[in-house]
Amino acid sequence: MIVEKVHLTNFRNLKDISFEFKENINVFVGKNGIGKTNVLEAIYISLVASSFRQAKQEDFISFGESFTKVDTFVKERGFENKISFLYTEDKKKFLKLMILRLKV
């Protein structure tokens, strides 16, 4: 499975941001506390539906917001898929897989 793109909405300290990835190696560089690990955690959550950190799921939601959403676009075996993870402040968790395109 290749992660091509991720879009984060209200995920921890990341309000509304997208990242596009290349097929081989991608590197995150930046100062401490800007959200590099949060991006990796968001991708992991959308693929596994849990965090690799020992944190409460409520902590995924940016301060002052009512939900968080992670849209991860992946390619696997000729399929292009969108996997969406949504977590709301009333502790509802949703995971949705959408097939965007088939390889012809």
mmCIF file of N, CA, C and O in Angstrom:
data_model
loop_
_atom_site.group_PDB
_atom_site.id
_atom_site.type_symbol
_atom_site.label_atom_id
_atom_site.label_comp_id
_atom_site.label_asym_id
_atom_site.label_seq_id
_atom_site.Cartn_x
_atom_site.Cartn_y
_atom_site.Cartn_z
ATOM 1 N N MET A 1 0.847 -1.173 0.000
ATOM 2 C CA MET A 1 0.000 0.000 0.000
ATOM 3 C C MET A 1 0.891 1.234 0.000
ATOM 4 O O MET A 1 1.845 1.326 0.768
ATOM 5 N N ILE A 2 0.560 2.190 -0.844
ATOM 6 C CA ILE A 2 1.318 3.437 -0.933
ATOM 7 C C ILE A 2 0.413 4.592 -0.524
ATOM 8 O O ILE A 2 -0.669 4.773 -1.087
ATOM 9 N N VAL A 3 0.837 5.346 0.471
ATOM 10 C CA VAL A 3 0.101 6.540 0.880
ATOM 11 C C VAL A 3 0.528 7.667 -0.062
ATOM 12 O O VAL A 3 1.701 8.022 -0.133
ATOM 13 N N GLU A 4 -0.446 8.205 -0.781
ATOM 14 C CA GLU A 4 -0.147 9.263 -1.751
ATOM 15 C C GLU A 4 -0.386 10.657 -1.189
ATOM 16 O O GLU A 4 0.324 11.601 -1.526
ATOM 17 N N LYS A 5 -1.401 10.785 -0.338
ATOM 18 C CA LYS A 5 -1.779 12.109 0.163
ATOM 19 C C LYS A 5 -2.535 11.943 1.467
ATOM 20 O O LYS A 5 -3.214 10.934 1.674
ATOM 21 N N VAL A 6 -2.441 12.929 2.338
ATOM 22 C CA VAL A 6 -3.237 12.949 3.562
ATOM 23 C C VAL A 6 -3.729 14.379 3.776
ATOM 24 O O VAL A 6 -3.003 15.344 3.511
ATOM 25 N N HIS A 7 -4.986 14.502 4.176
ATOM 26 C CA HIS A 7 -5.559 15.809 4.510
ATOM 27 C C HIS A 7 -6.049 15.743 5.952
ATOM 28 O O HIS A 7 -6.837 14.860 6.305
ATOM 29 N N LEU A 8 -5.586 16.675 6.782
ATOM 30 C CA LEU A 8 -5.941 16.707 8.200
ATOM 31 C C LEU A 8 -6.815 17.914 8.490
ATOM 32 O O LEU A 8 -6.531 19.015 8.026
ATOM 33 N N THR A 9 -7.861 17.671 9.255
ATOM 34 C CA THR A 9 -8.740 18.744 9.708
ATOM 35 C C THR A 9 -8.858 18.648 11.219
ATOM 36 O O THR A 9 -9.291 17.614 11.747
ATOM 37 N N ASN A 10 -8.434 19.690 11.923
ATOM 38 C CA ASN A 10 -8.541 19.771 13.388
ATOM 39 C C ASN A 10 -7.854 18.601 14.091
ATOM 40 O O ASN A 10 -8.341 18.121 15.111
ATOM 41 N N PHE A 11 -6.741 18.137 13.562
ATOM 42 C CA PHE A 11 -6.020 17.038 14.202
ATOM 43 C C PHE A 11 -4.897 17.606 15.061
ATOM 44 O O PHE A 11 -3.917 18.139 14.540
ATOM 45 N N ARG A 12 -5.079 17.510 16.358
ATOM 46 C CA ARG A 12 -4.120 18.040 17.340
ATOM 47 C C ARG A 12 -3.808 19.499 17.011
ATOM 48 O O ARG A 12 -4.712 20.311 16.976
ATOM 49 N N ASN A 13 -2.550 19.852 16.730
ATOM 50 C CA ASN A 13 -2.219 21.256 16.455
ATOM 51 C C ASN A 13 -2.316 21.610 14.963
ATOM 52 O O ASN A 13 -1.985 22.721 14.574
ATOM 53 N N LEU A 14 -2.799 20.690 14.136
ATOM 54 C CA LEU A 14 -2.890 20.917 12.694
ATOM 55 C C LEU A 14 -4.352 21.148 12.303
ATOM 56 O O LEU A 14 -5.162 20.235 12.346
ATOM 57 N N LYS A 15 -4.678 22.368 11.924
ATOM 58 C CA LYS A 15 -6.077 22.742 11.688
ATOM 59 C C LYS A 15 -6.627 22.277 10.345
ATOM 60 O O LYS A 15 -7.667 21.657 10.273
ATOM 61 N N ASP A 16 -5.948 22.609 9.259
ATOM 62 C CA ASP A 16 -6.447 22.288 7.916
ATOM 63 C C ASP A 16 -5.249 22.271 6.977
ATOM 64 O O ASP A 16 -4.828 23.314 6.476
ATOM 65 N N ILE A 17 -4.704 21.085 6.747
ATOM 66 C CA ILE A 17 -3.462 20.991 5.992
ATOM 67 C C ILE A 17 -3.414 19.666 5.223
ATOM 68 O O ILE A 17 -3.966 18.673 5.671
ATOM 69 N N SER A 18 -2.773 19.700 4.059
ATOM 70 C CA SER A 18 -2.600 18.508 3.232
ATOM 71 C C SER A 18 -1.122 18.267 2.964
ATOM 72 O O SER A 18 -0.338 19.210 2.890
ATOM 73 N N PHE A 19 -0.780 16.991 2.809
ATOM 74 C CA PHE A 19 0.577 16.593 2.453
ATOM 75 C C PHE A 19 0.483 15.593 1.310
ATOM 76 O O PHE A 19 -0.342 14.695 1.337
ATOM 77 N N GLU A 20 1.352 15.760 0.304
ATOM 78 C CA GLU A 20 1.438 14.797 -0.785
ATOM 79 C C GLU A 20 2.788 14.097 -0.682
ATOM 80 O O GLU A 20 3.797 14.731 -0.377
ATOM 81 N N PHE A 21 2.797 12.793 -0.935
ATOM 82 C CA PHE A 21 3.990 11.991 -0.749
ATOM 83 C C PHE A 21 4.459 11.383 -2.058
ATOM 84 O O PHE A 21 3.660 11.095 -2.941
ATOM 85 N N LYS A 22 5.756 11.154 -2.143
ATOM 86 C CA LYS A 22 6.364 10.460 -3.277
ATOM 87 C C LYS A 22 6.406 8.973 -2.948
ATOM 88 O O LYS A 22 6.300 8.569 -1.800
ATOM 89 N N GLU A 23 6.633 8.131 -3.961
ATOM 90 C CA GLU A 23 6.561 6.689 -3.777
ATOM 91 C C GLU A 23 7.688 6.103 -2.939
ATOM 92 O O GLU A 23 7.505 5.111 -2.270
ATOM 93 N N ASN A 24 8.847 6.673 -2.925
ATOM 94 C CA ASN A 24 9.972 6.057 -2.235
ATOM 95 C C ASN A 24 10.156 6.596 -0.817
ATOM 96 O O ASN A 24 9.566 6.087 0.112
ATOM 97 N N ILE A 25 10.958 7.612 -0.660
ATOM 98 C CA ILE A 25 11.279 8.123 0.675
ATOM 99 C C ILE A 25 10.743 9.537 0.842
ATOM 100 O O ILE A 25 10.905 10.379 -0.043
ATOM 101 N N ASN A 26 10.124 9.789 1.994
ATOM 102 C CA ASN A 26 9.656 11.121 2.352
ATOM 103 C C ASN A 26 10.240 11.463 3.716
ATOM 104 O O ASN A 26 10.302 10.613 4.599
ATOM 105 N N VAL A 27 10.657 12.713 3.875
ATOM 106 C CA VAL A 27 11.315 13.146 5.109
ATOM 107 C C VAL A 27 10.575 14.352 5.669
ATOM 108 O O VAL A 27 10.240 15.283 4.940
ATOM 109 N N PHE A 28 10.301 14.312 6.972
ATOM 110 C CA PHE A 28 9.714 15.455 7.668
ATOM 111 C C PHE A 28 10.819 16.179 8.415
ATOM 112 O O PHE A 28 11.526 15.560 9.221
ATOM 113 N N VAL A 29 10.958 17.465 8.160
ATOM 114 C CA VAL A 29 11.985 18.267 8.816
ATOM 115 C C VAL A 29 11.310 19.501 9.396
ATOM 116 O O VAL A 29 10.476 20.126 8.747
ATOM 117 N N GLY A 30 11.668 19.843 10.632
ATOM 118 C CA GLY A 30 11.117 21.052 11.240
ATOM 119 C C GLY A 30 11.459 21.122 12.706
ATOM 120 O O GLY A 30 12.003 20.180 13.286
ATOM 121 N N LYS A 31 11.134 22.251 13.306
ATOM 122 C CA LYS A 31 11.408 22.473 14.719
ATOM 123 C C LYS A 31 10.534 21.573 15.587
ATOM 124 O O LYS A 31 9.507 21.056 15.140
ATOM 125 N N ASN A 32 10.941 21.424 16.832
ATOM 126 C CA ASN A 32 10.158 20.645 17.793
ATOM 127 C C ASN A 32 8.775 21.258 17.986
ATOM 128 O O ASN A 32 8.629 22.483 18.040
ATOM 129 N N GLY A 33 7.776 20.396 18.082
ATOM 130 C CA GLY A 33 6.430 20.844 18.424
ATOM 131 C C GLY A 33 5.593 21.390 17.290
ATOM 132 O O GLY A 33 4.511 21.926 17.531
ATOM 133 N N ILE A 34 6.049 21.261 16.035
ATOM 134 C CA ILE A 34 5.240 21.816 14.944
ATOM 135 C C ILE A 34 4.270 20.815 14.338
ATOM 136 O O ILE A 34 3.427 21.184 13.538
ATOM 137 N N GLY A 35 4.402 19.508 14.712
ATOM 138 C CA GLY A 35 3.408 18.540 14.258
ATOM 139 C C GLY A 35 3.907 17.419 13.375
ATOM 140 O O GLY A 35 3.097 16.719 12.762
ATOM 141 N N LYS A 36 5.212 17.212 13.293
ATOM 142 C CA LYS A 36 5.741 16.139 12.434
ATOM 143 C C LYS A 36 5.210 14.771 12.863
ATOM 144 O O LYS A 36 4.712 14.007 12.043
ATOM 145 N N THR A 37 5.291 14.472 14.143
ATOM 146 C CA THR A 37 4.793 13.188 14.643
ATOM 147 C C THR A 37 3.276 13.116 14.537
ATOM 148 O O THR A 37 2.710 12.047 14.307
ATOM 149 N N ASN A 38 2.601 14.249 14.661
ATOM 150 C CA ASN A 38 1.144 14.270 14.523
ATOM 151 C C ASN A 38 0.711 13.826 13.125
ATOM 152 O O ASN A 38 -0.307 13.155 12.969
ATOM 153 N N VAL A 39 1.466 14.192 12.104
ATOM 154 C CA VAL A 39 1.149 13.766 10.737
ATOM 155 C C VAL A 39 1.274 12.248 10.633
ATOM 156 O O VAL A 39 0.382 11.574 10.111
ATOM 157 N N LEU A 40 2.367 11.701 11.162
ATOM 158 C CA LEU A 40 2.556 10.248 11.134
ATOM 159 C C LEU A 40 1.463 9.533 11.929
ATOM 160 O O LEU A 40 0.946 8.504 11.502
ATOM 161 N N GLU A 41 1.101 10.091 13.086
ATOM 162 C CA GLU A 41 0.043 9.496 13.905
ATOM 163 C C GLU A 41 -1.290 9.515 13.161
ATOM 164 O O GLU A 41 -2.042 8.536 13.197
ATOM 165 N N ALA A 42 -1.593 10.602 12.481
ATOM 166 C CA ALA A 42 -2.860 10.705 11.740
ATOM 167 C C ALA A 42 -2.943 9.656 10.641
ATOM 168 O O ALA A 42 -3.987 9.016 10.465
ATOM 169 N N ILE A 43 -1.861 9.453 9.912
ATOM 170 C CA ILE A 43 -1.847 8.423 8.873
ATOM 171 C C ILE A 43 -2.061 7.050 9.507
ATOM 172 O O ILE A 43 -2.877 6.255 9.037
ATOM 173 N N TYR A 44 -1.354 6.783 10.581
ATOM 174 C CA TYR A 44 -1.473 5.502 11.282
ATOM 175 C C TYR A 44 -2.910 5.270 11.752
ATOM 176 O O TYR A 44 -3.474 4.190 11.557
ATOM 177 N N ILE A 45 -3.516 6.287 12.334
ATOM 178 C CA ILE A 45 -4.891 6.176 12.834
ATOM 179 C C ILE A 45 -5.864 5.858 11.702
ATOM 180 O O ILE A 45 -6.752 5.023 11.854
ATOM 181 N N SER A 46 -5.684 6.508 10.561
ATOM 182 C CA SER A 46 -6.622 6.263 9.459
ATOM 183 C C SER A 46 -6.477 4.858 8.887
ATOM 184 O O SER A 46 -7.420 4.320 8.324
ATOM 185 N N LEU A 47 -5.301 4.254 9.041
ATOM 186 C CA LEU A 47 -5.077 2.912 8.500
ATOM 187 C C LEU A 47 -5.367 1.798 9.500
ATOM 188 O O LEU A 47 -5.726 0.689 9.116
ATOM 189 N N VAL A 48 -5.227 2.093 10.804
ATOM 190 C CA VAL A 48 -5.349 1.059 11.830
ATOM 191 C C VAL A 48 -6.504 1.328 12.802
ATOM 192 O O VAL A 48 -6.919 0.445 13.534
ATOM 193 N N ALA A 49 -7.023 2.557 12.805
ATOM 194 C CA ALA A 49 -8.138 2.979 13.673
ATOM 195 C C ALA A 49 -7.755 3.053 15.146
ATOM 196 O O ALA A 49 -8.608 2.968 16.020
ATOM 197 N N SER A 50 -6.469 3.195 15.430
ATOM 198 C CA SER A 50 -6.008 3.476 16.793
ATOM 199 C C SER A 50 -4.654 4.160 16.698
ATOM 200 O O SER A 50 -4.009 4.142 15.647
ATOM 201 N N SER A 51 -4.212 4.748 17.797
ATOM 202 C CA SER A 51 -2.959 5.486 17.803
ATOM 203 C C SER A 51 -1.806 4.615 18.282
ATOM 204 O O SER A 51 -1.990 3.676 19.033
ATOM 205 N N PHE A 52 -0.594 4.966 17.874
ATOM 206 C CA PHE A 52 0.595 4.308 18.412
ATOM 207 C C PHE A 52 1.027 4.981 19.713
ATOM 208 O O PHE A 52 1.899 4.492 20.406
ATOM 209 N N ARG A 53 0.407 6.122 20.036
ATOM 210 C CA ARG A 53 0.670 6.812 21.297
ATOM 211 C C ARG A 53 -0.324 6.328 22.347
ATOM 212 O O ARG A 53 -1.416 5.878 22.025
ATOM 213 N N GLN A 54 0.050 6.468 23.601
ATOM 214 C CA GLN A 54 -0.902 6.168 24.676
ATOM 215 C C GLN A 54 -1.607 7.470 25.042
ATOM 216 O O GLN A 54 -1.236 8.142 25.999
ATOM 217 N N ALA A 55 -2.620 7.800 24.262
ATOM 218 C CA ALA A 55 -3.346 9.053 24.459
ATOM 219 C C ALA A 55 -4.837 8.789 24.390
ATOM 220 O O ALA A 55 -5.289 7.812 23.801
ATOM 221 N N LYS A 56 -5.588 9.694 25.012
ATOM 222 C CA LYS A 56 -7.043 9.614 24.898
ATOM 223 C C LYS A 56 -7.442 10.084 23.507
ATOM 224 O O LYS A 56 -6.851 11.015 22.963
ATOM 225 N N GLN A 57 -8.456 9.452 22.955
ATOM 226 C CA GLN A 57 -8.893 9.835 21.613
ATOM 227 C C GLN A 57 -9.411 11.268 21.563
ATOM 228 O O GLN A 57 -9.327 11.910 20.529
ATOM 229 N N GLU A 58 -9.895 11.770 22.683
ATOM 230 C CA GLU A 58 -10.356 13.165 22.708
ATOM 231 C C GLU A 58 -9.204 14.122 22.404
ATOM 232 O O GLU A 58 -9.424 15.235 21.931
ATOM 233 N N ASP A 59 -7.972 13.692 22.684
ATOM 234 C CA ASP A 59 -6.801 14.535 22.443
ATOM 235 C C ASP A 59 -6.501 14.701 20.951
ATOM 236 O O ASP A 59 -5.716 15.577 20.576
ATOM 237 N N PHE A 60 -7.103 13.878 20.091
ATOM 238 C CA PHE A 60 -6.918 14.036 18.650
ATOM 239 C C PHE A 60 -7.512 15.352 18.165
ATOM 240 O O PHE A 60 -7.048 15.922 17.188
ATOM 241 N N ILE A 61 -8.579 15.810 18.815
ATOM 242 C CA ILE A 61 -9.326 16.992 18.372
ATOM 243 C C ILE A 61 -8.594 18.264 18.801
ATOM 244 O O ILE A 61 -8.226 18.413 19.962
ATOM 245 N N SER A 62 -8.393 19.178 17.837
ATOM 246 C CA SER A 62 -7.772 20.468 18.148
ATOM 247 C C SER A 62 -8.577 21.196 19.213
ATOM 248 O O SER A 62 -9.813 21.115 19.242
ATOM 249 N N PHE A 63 -7.874 21.932 20.074
ATOM 250 C CA PHE A 63 -8.527 22.682 21.150
ATOM 251 C C PHE A 63 -9.576 23.630 20.574
ATOM 252 O O PHE A 63 -9.330 24.354 19.619
ATOM 253 N N GLY A 64 -10.777 23.586 21.164
ATOM 254 C CA GLY A 64 -11.855 24.477 20.746
ATOM 255 C C GLY A 64 -12.676 23.973 19.571
ATOM 256 O O GLY A 64 -13.609 24.642 19.137
ATOM 257 N N GLU A 65 -12.350 22.807 19.028
ATOM 258 C CA GLU A 65 -13.087 22.244 17.891
ATOM 259 C C GLU A 65 -13.943 21.072 18.356
ATOM 260 O O GLU A 65 -13.744 20.536 19.442
ATOM 261 N N SER A 66 -14.901 20.666 17.531
ATOM 262 C CA SER A 66 -15.833 19.600 17.923
ATOM 263 C C SER A 66 -15.556 18.256 17.245
ATOM 264 O O SER A 66 -16.198 17.267 17.554
ATOM 265 N N PHE A 67 -14.599 18.230 16.305
ATOM 266 C CA PHE A 67 -14.302 16.982 15.604
ATOM 267 C C PHE A 67 -12.894 17.044 15.022
ATOM 268 O O PHE A 67 -12.287 18.111 14.915
ATOM 269 N N THR A 68 -12.403 15.886 14.628
ATOM 270 C CA THR A 68 -11.189 15.794 13.827
ATOM 271 C C THR A 68 -11.461 14.846 12.666
ATOM 272 O O THR A 68 -12.260 13.917 12.798
ATOM 273 N N LYS A 69 -10.828 15.108 11.542
ATOM 274 C CA LYS A 69 -11.013 14.245 10.376
ATOM 275 C C LYS A 69 -9.670 14.066 9.677
ATOM 276 O O LYS A 69 -8.918 15.024 9.517
ATOM 277 N N VAL A 70 -9.402 12.826 9.287
ATOM 278 C CA VAL A 70 -8.188 12.496 8.545
ATOM 279 C C VAL A 70 -8.614 11.773 7.269
ATOM 280 O O VAL A 70 -9.271 10.737 7.340
ATOM 281 N N ASP A 71 -8.274 12.339 6.127
ATOM 282 C CA ASP A 71 -8.522 11.692 4.834
ATOM 283 C C ASP A 71 -7.182 11.241 4.281
ATOM 284 O O ASP A 71 -6.286 12.060 4.051
ATOM 285 N N THR A 72 -7.040 9.933 4.086
ATOM 286 C CA THR A 72 -5.796 9.365 3.576
ATOM 287 C C THR A 72 -6.077 8.718 2.229
ATOM 288 O O THR A 72 -6.994 7.911 2.104
ATOM 289 N N PHE A 73 -5.302 9.100 1.240
ATOM 290 C CA PHE A 73 -5.462 8.584 -0.113
ATOM 291 C C PHE A 73 -4.345 7.583 -0.359
ATOM 292 O O PHE A 73 -3.165 7.927 -0.251
ATOM 293 N N VAL A 74 -4.734 6.343 -0.670
ATOM 294 C CA VAL A 74 -3.743 5.272 -0.843
ATOM 295 C C VAL A 74 -3.952 4.568 -2.181
ATOM 296 O O VAL A 74 -5.038 4.582 -2.745
ATOM 297 N N LYS A 75 -2.868 3.953 -2.642
ATOM 298 C CA LYS A 75 -2.927 3.151 -3.859
ATOM 299 C C LYS A 75 -2.475 1.744 -3.485
ATOM 300 O O LYS A 75 -1.463 1.566 -2.817
ATOM 301 N N GLU A 76 -3.262 0.745 -3.917
ATOM 302 C CA GLU A 76 -2.914 -0.640 -3.637
ATOM 303 C C GLU A 76 -3.509 -1.544 -4.702
ATOM 304 O O GLU A 76 -4.706 -1.474 -4.983
ATOM 305 N N ARG A 77 -2.672 -2.375 -5.291
ATOM 306 C CA ARG A 77 -3.097 -3.369 -6.292
ATOM 307 C C ARG A 77 -3.962 -2.774 -7.397
ATOM 308 O O ARG A 77 -4.995 -3.332 -7.771
ATOM 309 N N GLY A 78 -3.589 -1.598 -7.873
ATOM 310 C CA GLY A 78 -4.321 -0.980 -8.964
ATOM 311 C C GLY A 78 -5.549 -0.184 -8.553
ATOM 312 O O GLY A 78 -6.210 0.403 -9.390
ATOM 313 N N PHE A 79 -5.874 -0.159 -7.267
ATOM 314 C CA PHE A 79 -7.008 0.616 -6.773
ATOM 315 C C PHE A 79 -6.500 1.899 -6.128
ATOM 316 O O PHE A 79 -5.467 1.893 -5.460
ATOM 317 N N GLU A 80 -7.228 2.969 -6.325
ATOM 318 C CA GLU A 80 -6.967 4.199 -5.587
ATOM 319 C C GLU A 80 -8.119 4.371 -4.609
ATOM 320 O O GLU A 80 -9.283 4.385 -5.004
ATOM 321 N N ASN A 81 -7.782 4.461 -3.321
ATOM 322 C CA ASN A 81 -8.792 4.508 -2.267
ATOM 323 C C ASN A 81 -8.646 5.754 -1.411
ATOM 324 O O ASN A 81 -7.547 6.281 -1.243
ATOM 325 N N LYS A 82 -9.754 6.167 -0.839
ATOM 326 C CA LYS A 82 -9.763 7.235 0.152
ATOM 327 C C LYS A 82 -10.269 6.614 1.453
ATOM 328 O O LYS A 82 -11.365 6.048 1.497
ATOM 329 N N ILE A 83 -9.456 6.714 2.500
ATOM 330 C CA ILE A 83 -9.843 6.216 3.810
ATOM 331 C C ILE A 83 -10.051 7.432 4.707
ATOM 332 O O ILE A 83 -9.150 8.248 4.867
ATOM 333 N N SER A 84 -11.246 7.541 5.260
ATOM 334 C CA SER A 84 -11.567 8.684 6.118
ATOM 335 C C SER A 84 -11.769 8.227 7.551
ATOM 336 O O SER A 84 -12.491 7.258 7.806
ATOM 337 N N PHE A 85 -11.125 8.918 8.462
ATOM 338 C CA PHE A 85 -11.291 8.691 9.896
ATOM 339 C C PHE A 85 -11.894 9.957 10.479
ATOM 340 O O PHE A 85 -11.384 11.046 10.260
ATOM 341 N N LEU A 86 -13.008 9.819 11.200
ATOM 342 C CA LEU A 86 -13.679 10.954 11.829
ATOM 343 C C LEU A 86 -13.916 10.627 13.286
ATOM 344 O O LEU A 86 -14.383 9.528 13.617
ATOM 345 N N TYR A 87 -13.555 11.557 14.156
ATOM 346 C CA TYR A 87 -13.808 11.393 15.587
ATOM 347 C C TYR A 87 -14.448 12.678 16.094
ATOM 348 O O TYR A 87 -13.935 13.768 15.843
ATOM 349 N N THR A 88 -15.588 12.554 16.787
ATOM 350 C CA THR A 88 -16.323 13.723 17.255
ATOM 351 C C THR A 88 -16.210 13.875 18.765
ATOM 352 O O THR A 88 -15.867 12.928 19.469
ATOM 353 N N GLU A 89 -16.510 15.085 19.244
ATOM 354 C CA GLU A 89 -16.367 15.359 20.672
ATOM 355 C C GLU A 89 -17.332 14.536 21.526
ATOM 356 O O GLU A 89 -17.090 14.346 22.708
ATOM 357 N N ASP A 90 -18.408 14.008 20.935
ATOM 358 C CA ASP A 90 -19.306 13.134 21.692
ATOM 359 C C ASP A 90 -18.847 11.673 21.601
ATOM 360 O O ASP A 90 -19.620 10.746 21.818
ATOM 361 N N LYS A 91 -17.560 11.493 21.280
ATOM 362 C CA LYS A 91 -16.851 10.207 21.306
ATOM 363 C C LYS A 91 -17.357 9.204 20.269
ATOM 364 O O LYS A 91 -17.295 8.009 20.471
ATOM 365 N N LYS A 92 -17.827 9.721 19.137
ATOM 366 C CA LYS A 92 -18.211 8.839 18.038
ATOM 367 C C LYS A 92 -17.040 8.745 17.069
ATOM 368 O O LYS A 92 -16.423 9.746 16.715
ATOM 369 N N LYS A 93 -16.732 7.532 16.657
ATOM 370 C CA LYS A 93 -15.606 7.280 15.770
ATOM 371 C C LYS A 93 -16.127 6.592 14.514
ATOM 372 O O LYS A 93 -16.883 5.644 14.587
ATOM 373 N N PHE A 94 -15.711 7.097 13.352
ATOM 374 C CA PHE A 94 -16.133 6.538 12.081
ATOM 375 C C PHE A 94 -14.915 6.275 11.215
ATOM 376 O O PHE A 94 -13.991 7.070 11.182
ATOM 377 N N LEU A 95 -14.941 5.174 10.494
ATOM 378 C CA LEU A 95 -13.899 4.848 9.532
ATOM 379 C C LEU A 95 -14.606 4.467 8.241
ATOM 380 O O LEU A 95 -15.508 3.623 8.247
ATOM 381 N N LYS A 96 -14.227 5.093 7.137
ATOM 382 C CA LYS A 96 -14.921 4.858 5.870
ATOM 383 C C LYS A 96 -13.890 4.632 4.768
ATOM 384 O O LYS A 96 -12.919 5.380 4.659
ATOM 385 N N LEU A 97 -14.115 3.623 3.949
ATOM 386 C CA LEU A 97 -13.258 3.342 2.801
ATOM 387 C C LEU A 97 -14.045 3.610 1.530
ATOM 388 O O LEU A 97 -15.163 3.122 1.362
ATOM 389 N N MET A 98 -13.463 4.395 0.639
ATOM 390 C CA MET A 98 -14.122 4.720 -0.622
ATOM 391 C C MET A 98 -13.160 4.397 -1.763
ATOM 392 O O MET A 98 -12.019 4.857 -1.761
ATOM 393 N N ILE A 99 -13.593 3.580 -2.707
ATOM 394 C CA ILE A 99 -12.775 3.287 -3.874
ATOM 395 C C ILE A 99 -12.964 4.436 -4.870
ATOM 396 O O ILE A 99 -14.087 4.695 -5.318
ATOM 397 N N LEU A 100 -11.883 5.122 -5.166
ATOM 398 C CA LEU A 100 -11.963 6.279 -6.052
ATOM 399 C C LEU A 100 -11.814 5.905 -7.525
ATOM 400 O O LEU A 100 -12.502 6.423 -8.367
ATOM 401 N N ARG A 101 -10.859 4.980 -7.803
ATOM 402 C CA ARG A 101 -10.618 4.640 -9.188
ATOM 403 C C ARG A 101 -10.017 3.251 -9.281
ATOM 404 O O ARG A 101 -9.210 2.854 -8.479
ATOM 405 N N LEU A 102 -10.432 2.540 -10.289
ATOM 406 C CA LEU A 102 -9.868 1.225 -10.583
ATOM 407 C C LEU A 102 -8.837 1.348 -11.683
ATOM 408 O O LEU A 102 -8.977 2.171 -12.582
ATOM 409 N N LYS A 103 -7.800 0.531 -11.611
ATOM 410 C CA LYS A 103 -6.817 0.496 -12.676
ATOM 411 C C LYS A 103 -7.425 -0.215 -13.876
ATOM 412 O O LYS A 103 -8.004 -1.263 -13.760
ATOM 413 N N VAL A 104 -7.324 0.406 -15.042
ATOM 414 C CA VAL A 104 -7.879 -0.197 -16.251
ATOM 415 C C VAL A 104 -6.795 -0.723 -17.158
ATOM 416 O O VAL A 104 -5.728 -0.285 -17.213
#
